Amino acid sequence: MKFVLLASAIAKSANAFSYKALPTGVVNLASSVERDVYTMADWAASYGVQQAAGVQLTSYDGKDYFAATDQDIPAGSPVMYVPNDLTFTSSKAAMEFGGSLGEAEAQLINAGLEDKVPLFRVFVKILLEYEKGENSPWYTWLNSLPRIYNTGASMTYACFDCLPPYAAWLALTERQNFVNFQKAAKFTPLGEDIVTNVTVLKWAYNVAITRSIEWYGDRCIAPMADMLNHGTETEVEVSYDENGDCYVYTTTDVAAGSPLRMSYGDPTNPSPLFATYGFLDESSPGTFCKLMHMRTEMEVLGYRFSDLLFYKETGDISPAVFDVVLYNVLNQYDPGAANSFYDAVMSGDEATKAQYHDQYWQYTKEELQKHVDGTLKDLDKWSEKAQSYDIYTHPRVPLILQHNQFVKETFLNVKANLDNM
């Protein structure tokens, strides 16, 4: 019966667009307000969310909550079920809003963000439910969410100045995406008090980007399933069926006392997760080698950032790094050889590639050593600048320092290897 009531509330939600004044009882977004997570868990159960025996929400610090199990769960077992009526999806939002978001979405498309339109629909849906205050069926879930985020969208230019160029670029991109969402929100039917409130808009953007997953072009949030943290080694995976119901299954045997983690993205490089989700995955095996000044060479050779890695524990260097650096060197000093090397890379001619690497190894090594030594000096400079900030006005300083230390330790191990080659 709970879902019948919820469906009725959803059917009426489109009429709320004509309501402009914020009602009393909206979620308090003050940073000092504690999350009401356990009330949300009871709310979810009352609306049909099901969990396997032993699955529970827990926290180490009272701020970050996550799903875990206090019982052994075999691989392939169902862990959680969230019915379609409770989920936020961009496809359902599109049907609910009809053509009322057309002008706003056109603004995003003109800004080159066509791929962000599904996320924008979820963002607007979150704002709509926030605007309803306690009249929203999702009020209890909204009230359980974090108020403070360390994402790139929440960072300032002072933060970007303390990060390596790659992480700063990723974080700044997130901030620019938010700014475009903020501009587009003015063309939605949301009330003036919502679309002019930067705090509310940024909170809703952070909720949308950090709690949704992409599922065959749709952006989806399933309350309770959004409590699964990220892991390099995962215990569960999330899927949606043809009816839009969300299912969580274990992918391995899970021992009692273990967290239940899914993958938020590429686990080999922590910087994209850092910029998008606002945390550092220190279990990542490596990080992008920071050769931003050779991005053109990287793209010409068909490599991605995730291909150009320095490995933290071993100091190993991925083969693509050597290819990019050598191609850069050859372009500067022997364009003809650069063209031949390019052909070898494109055709997969490993023997020819190896000949070029052997012939020009000393130049490649020197270029890499210069890059590593320079980045280590810059890391000390960036971290020193971050430490000069007042932590009360720049609360993301600890995370920035943690990120820079991760990169520094990685580069020190790479330096030790390079110096002994």
PDB file of N, CA and C in Angstrom, residues 165-207:
ATOM      1  N   PRO A 165      48.271  19.984 -12.123  1.00  0.00           N
ATOM      2  CA  PRO A 165      47.435  20.448 -13.241  1.00  0.00           C
ATOM      3  C   PRO A 165      46.316  19.491 -13.645  1.00  0.00           C
ATOM      4  N   TYR A 166      46.585  18.174 -13.633  1.00  0.00           N
ATOM      5  CA  TYR A 166      45.548  17.225 -14.060  1.00  0.00           C
ATOM      6  C   TYR A 166      44.365  17.235 -13.091  1.00  0.00           C
ATOM      7  N   ALA A 167      44.638  17.120 -11.801  1.00  0.00           N
ATOM      8  CA  ALA A 167      43.564  17.135 -10.805  1.00  0.00           C
ATOM      9  C   ALA A 167      42.849  18.481 -10.807  1.00  0.00           C
ATOM     10  N   ALA A 168      43.607  19.561 -10.953  1.00  0.00           N
ATOM     11  CA  ALA A 168      42.997  20.895 -10.994  1.00  0.00           C
ATOM     12  C   ALA A 168      42.091  21.035 -12.206  1.00  0.00           C
ATOM     13  N   TRP A 169      42.528  20.520 -13.346  1.00  0.00           N
ATOM     14  CA  TRP A 169      41.716  20.577 -14.568  1.00  0.00           C
ATOM     15  C   TRP A 169      40.417  19.793 -14.395  1.00  0.00           C
ATOM     16  N   LEU A 170      40.510  18.596 -13.838  1.00  0.00           N
ATOM     17  CA  LEU A 170      39.307  17.786 -13.612  1.00  0.00           C
ATOM     18  C   LEU A 170      38.350  18.480 -12.650  1.00  0.00           C
ATOM     19  N   ALA A 171      38.894  19.029 -11.552  1.00  0.00           N
ATOM     20  CA  ALA A 171      38.060  19.692 -10.562  1.00  0.00           C
ATOM     21  C   ALA A 171      37.429  20.957 -11.131  1.00  0.00           C
ATOM     22  N   LEU A 172      38.208  21.706 -11.891  1.00  0.00           N
ATOM     23  CA  LEU A 172      37.685  22.931 -12.499  1.00  0.00           C
ATOM     24  C   LEU A 172      36.594  22.601 -13.518  1.00  0.00           C
ATOM     25  N   THR A 173      36.742  21.498 -14.229  1.00  0.00           N
ATOM     26  CA  THR A 173      35.707  21.072 -15.169  1.00  0.00           C
ATOM     27  C   THR A 173      34.394  20.813 -14.444  1.00  0.00           C
ATOM     28  N   GLU A 174      34.481  20.154 -13.279  1.00  0.00           N
ATOM     29  CA  GLU A 174      33.271  19.917 -12.482  1.00  0.00           C
ATOM     30  C   GLU A 174      32.644  21.235 -12.050  1.00  0.00           C
ATOM     31  N   ARG A 175      33.474  22.172 -11.636  1.00  0.00           N
ATOM     32  CA  ARG A 175      32.946  23.479 -11.224  1.00  0.00           C
ATOM     33  C   ARG A 175      32.272  24.188 -12.404  1.00  0.00           C
ATOM     34  N   GLN A 176      32.880  24.121 -13.571  1.00  0.00           N
ATOM     35  CA  GLN A 176      32.294  24.756 -14.755  1.00  0.00           C
ATOM     36  C   GLN A 176      30.984  24.083 -15.157  1.00  0.00           C
ATOM     37  N   ASN A 177      30.932  22.751 -15.005  1.00  0.00           N
ATOM     38  CA  ASN A 177      29.671  22.048 -15.271  1.00  0.00           C
ATOM     39  C   ASN A 177      28.570  22.545 -14.348  1.00  0.00           C
ATOM     40  N   PHE A 178      28.912  22.708 -13.062  1.00  0.00           N
ATOM     41  CA  PHE A 178      27.916  23.220 -12.123  1.00  0.00           C
ATOM     42  C   PHE A 178      27.453  24.616 -12.512  1.00  0.00           C
ATOM     43  N   VAL A 179      28.387  25.466 -12.886  1.00  0.00           N
ATOM     44  CA  VAL A 179      28.020  26.834 -13.277  1.00  0.00           C
ATOM     45  C   VAL A 179      27.045  26.806 -14.449  1.00  0.00           C
ATOM     46  N   ASN A 180      27.257  25.911 -15.396  1.00  0.00           N
ATOM     47  CA  ASN A 180      26.331  25.785 -16.521  1.00  0.00           C
ATOM     48  C   ASN A 180      24.970  25.254 -16.081  1.00  0.00           C
ATOM     49  N   PHE A 181      24.953  24.337 -15.114  1.00  0.00           N
ATOM     50  CA  PHE A 181      23.679  23.867 -14.551  1.00  0.00           C
ATOM     51  C   PHE A 181      22.964  25.028 -13.851  1.00  0.00           C
ATOM     52  N   GLN A 182      23.730  25.823 -13.121  1.00  0.00           N
ATOM     53  CA  GLN A 182      23.175  26.969 -12.399  1.00  0.00           C
ATOM     54  C   GLN A 182      22.508  27.938 -13.377  1.00  0.00           C
ATOM     55  N   LYS A 183      23.174  28.216 -14.486  1.00  0.00           N
ATOM     56  CA  LYS A 183      22.605  29.121 -15.497  1.00  0.00           C
ATOM     57  C   LYS A 183      21.353  28.520 -16.132  1.00  0.00           C
ATOM     58  N   ALA A 184      21.419  27.225 -16.440  1.00  0.00           N
ATOM     59  CA  ALA A 184      20.282  26.571 -17.093  1.00  0.00           C
ATOM     60  C   ALA A 184      19.077  26.475 -16.173  1.00  0.00           C
ATOM     61  N   ALA A 185      19.306  26.395 -14.856  1.00  0.00           N
ATOM     62  CA  ALA A 185      18.204  26.260 -13.897  1.00  0.00           C
ATOM     63  C   ALA A 185      17.239  27.439 -13.979  1.00  0.00           C
ATOM     64  N   LYS A 186      17.727  28.580 -14.415  1.00  0.00           N
ATOM     65  CA  LYS A 186      16.871  29.774 -14.516  1.00  0.00           C
ATOM     66  C   LYS A 186      15.789  29.607 -15.582  1.00  0.00           C
ATOM     67  N   PHE A 187      15.963  28.630 -16.474  1.00  0.00           N
ATOM     68  CA  PHE A 187      14.995  28.398 -17.541  1.00  0.00           C
ATOM     69  C   PHE A 187      14.061  27.231 -17.213  1.00  0.00           C
ATOM     70  N   THR A 188      14.066  26.779 -15.964  1.00  0.00           N
ATOM     71  CA  THR A 188      13.167  25.719 -15.525  1.00  0.00           C
ATOM     72  C   THR A 188      11.969  26.345 -14.801  1.00  0.00           C
ATOM     73  N   PRO A 189      10.914  25.575 -14.564  1.00  0.00           N
ATOM     74  CA  PRO A 189       9.744  26.111 -13.858  1.00  0.00           C
ATOM     75  C   PRO A 189       9.933  26.197 -12.342  1.00  0.00           C
ATOM     76  N   LEU A 190      11.136  25.967 -11.840  1.00  0.00           N
ATOM     77  CA  LEU A 190      11.381  26.056 -10.402  1.00  0.00           C
ATOM     78  C   LEU A 190      11.217  27.494  -9.925  1.00  0.00           C
ATOM     79  N   GLY A 191      10.906  27.627  -8.625  1.00  0.00           N
ATOM     80  CA  GLY A 191      10.687  28.947  -8.055  1.00  0.00           C
ATOM     81  C   GLY A 191      11.935  29.803  -8.020  1.00  0.00           C
ATOM     82  N   GLU A 192      11.719  31.114  -7.992  1.00  0.00           N
ATOM     83  CA  GLU A 192      12.818  32.077  -7.967  1.00  0.00           C
ATOM     84  C   GLU A 192      13.708  31.868  -6.759  1.00  0.00           C
ATOM     85  N   ASP A 193      13.107  31.516  -5.615  1.00  0.00           N
ATOM     86  CA  ASP A 193      13.893  31.302  -4.400  1.00  0.00           C
ATOM     87  C   ASP A 193      14.852  30.114  -4.540  1.00  0.00           C
ATOM     88  N   ILE A 194      14.543  29.192  -5.423  1.00  0.00           N
ATOM     89  CA  ILE A 194      15.413  28.035  -5.661  1.00  0.00           C
ATOM     90  C   ILE A 194      16.513  28.384  -6.655  1.00  0.00           C
ATOM     91  N   VAL A 195      16.135  28.930  -7.796  1.00  0.00           N
ATOM     92  CA  VAL A 195      17.107  29.111  -8.882  1.00  0.00           C
ATOM     93  C   VAL A 195      18.097  30.233  -8.597  1.00  0.00           C
ATOM     94  N   THR A 196      17.841  31.047  -7.578  1.00  0.00           N
ATOM     95  CA  THR A 196      18.791  32.105  -7.206  1.00  0.00           C
ATOM     96  C   THR A 196      19.586  31.753  -5.965  1.00  0.00           C
ATOM     97  N   ASN A 197      19.368  30.563  -5.412  1.00  0.00           N
ATOM     98  CA  ASN A 197      20.049  30.151  -4.178  1.00  0.00           C
ATOM     99  C   ASN A 197      21.221  29.234  -4.541  1.00  0.00           C
ATOM    100  N   VAL A 198      22.419  29.794  -4.572  1.00  0.00           N
ATOM    101  CA  VAL A 198      23.596  29.040  -5.007  1.00  0.00           C
ATOM    102  C   VAL A 198      23.866  27.854  -4.079  1.00  0.00           C
ATOM    103  N   THR A 199      23.640  28.037  -2.789  1.00  0.00           N
ATOM    104  CA  THR A 199      23.870  26.944  -1.837  1.00  0.00           C
ATOM    105  C   THR A 199      22.988  25.746  -2.156  1.00  0.00           C
ATOM    106  N   VAL A 200      21.727  25.990  -2.407  1.00  0.00           N
ATOM    107  CA  VAL A 200      20.791  24.912  -2.729  1.00  0.00           C
ATOM    108  C   VAL A 200      21.151  24.272  -4.068  1.00  0.00           C
ATOM    109  N   LEU A 201      21.454  25.099  -5.056  1.00  0.00           N
ATOM    110  CA  LEU A 201      21.796  24.577  -6.377  1.00  0.00           C
ATOM    111  C   LEU A 201      23.047  23.707  -6.326  1.00  0.00           C
ATOM    112  N   LYS A 202      24.060  24.167  -5.605  1.00  0.00           N
ATOM    113  CA  LYS A 202      25.304  23.399  -5.528  1.00  0.00           C
ATOM    114  C   LYS A 202      25.085  22.098  -4.768  1.00  0.00           C
ATOM    115  N   TRP A 203      24.287  22.149  -3.710  1.00  0.00           N
ATOM    116  CA  TRP A 203      23.966  20.924  -2.955  1.00  0.00           C
ATOM    117  C   TRP A 203      23.262  19.929  -3.863  1.00  0.00           C
ATOM    118  N   ALA A 204      22.273  20.380  -4.618  1.00  0.00           N
ATOM    119  CA  ALA A 204      21.533  19.480  -5.499  1.00  0.00           C
ATOM    120  C   ALA A 204      22.440  18.905  -6.589  1.00  0.00           C
ATOM    121  N   TYR A 205      23.345  19.730  -7.124  1.00  0.00           N
ATOM    122  CA  TYR A 205      24.284  19.232  -8.128  1.00  0.00           C
ATOM    123  C   TYR A 205      25.162  18.137  -7.520  1.00  0.00           C
ATOM    124  N   ASN A 206      25.665  18.375  -6.320  1.00  0.00           N
ATOM    125  CA  ASN A 206      26.519  17.387  -5.670  1.00  0.00           C
ATOM    126  C   ASN A 206      25.765  16.105  -5.359  1.00  0.00           C
ATOM    127  N   VAL A 207      24.509  16.225  -4.951  1.00  0.00           N
ATOM    128  CA  VAL A 207      23.700  15.025  -4.723  1.00  0.00           C
ATOM    129  C   VAL A 207      23.555  14.250  -6.025  1.00  0.00           C
TER     130      VAL A 207
END
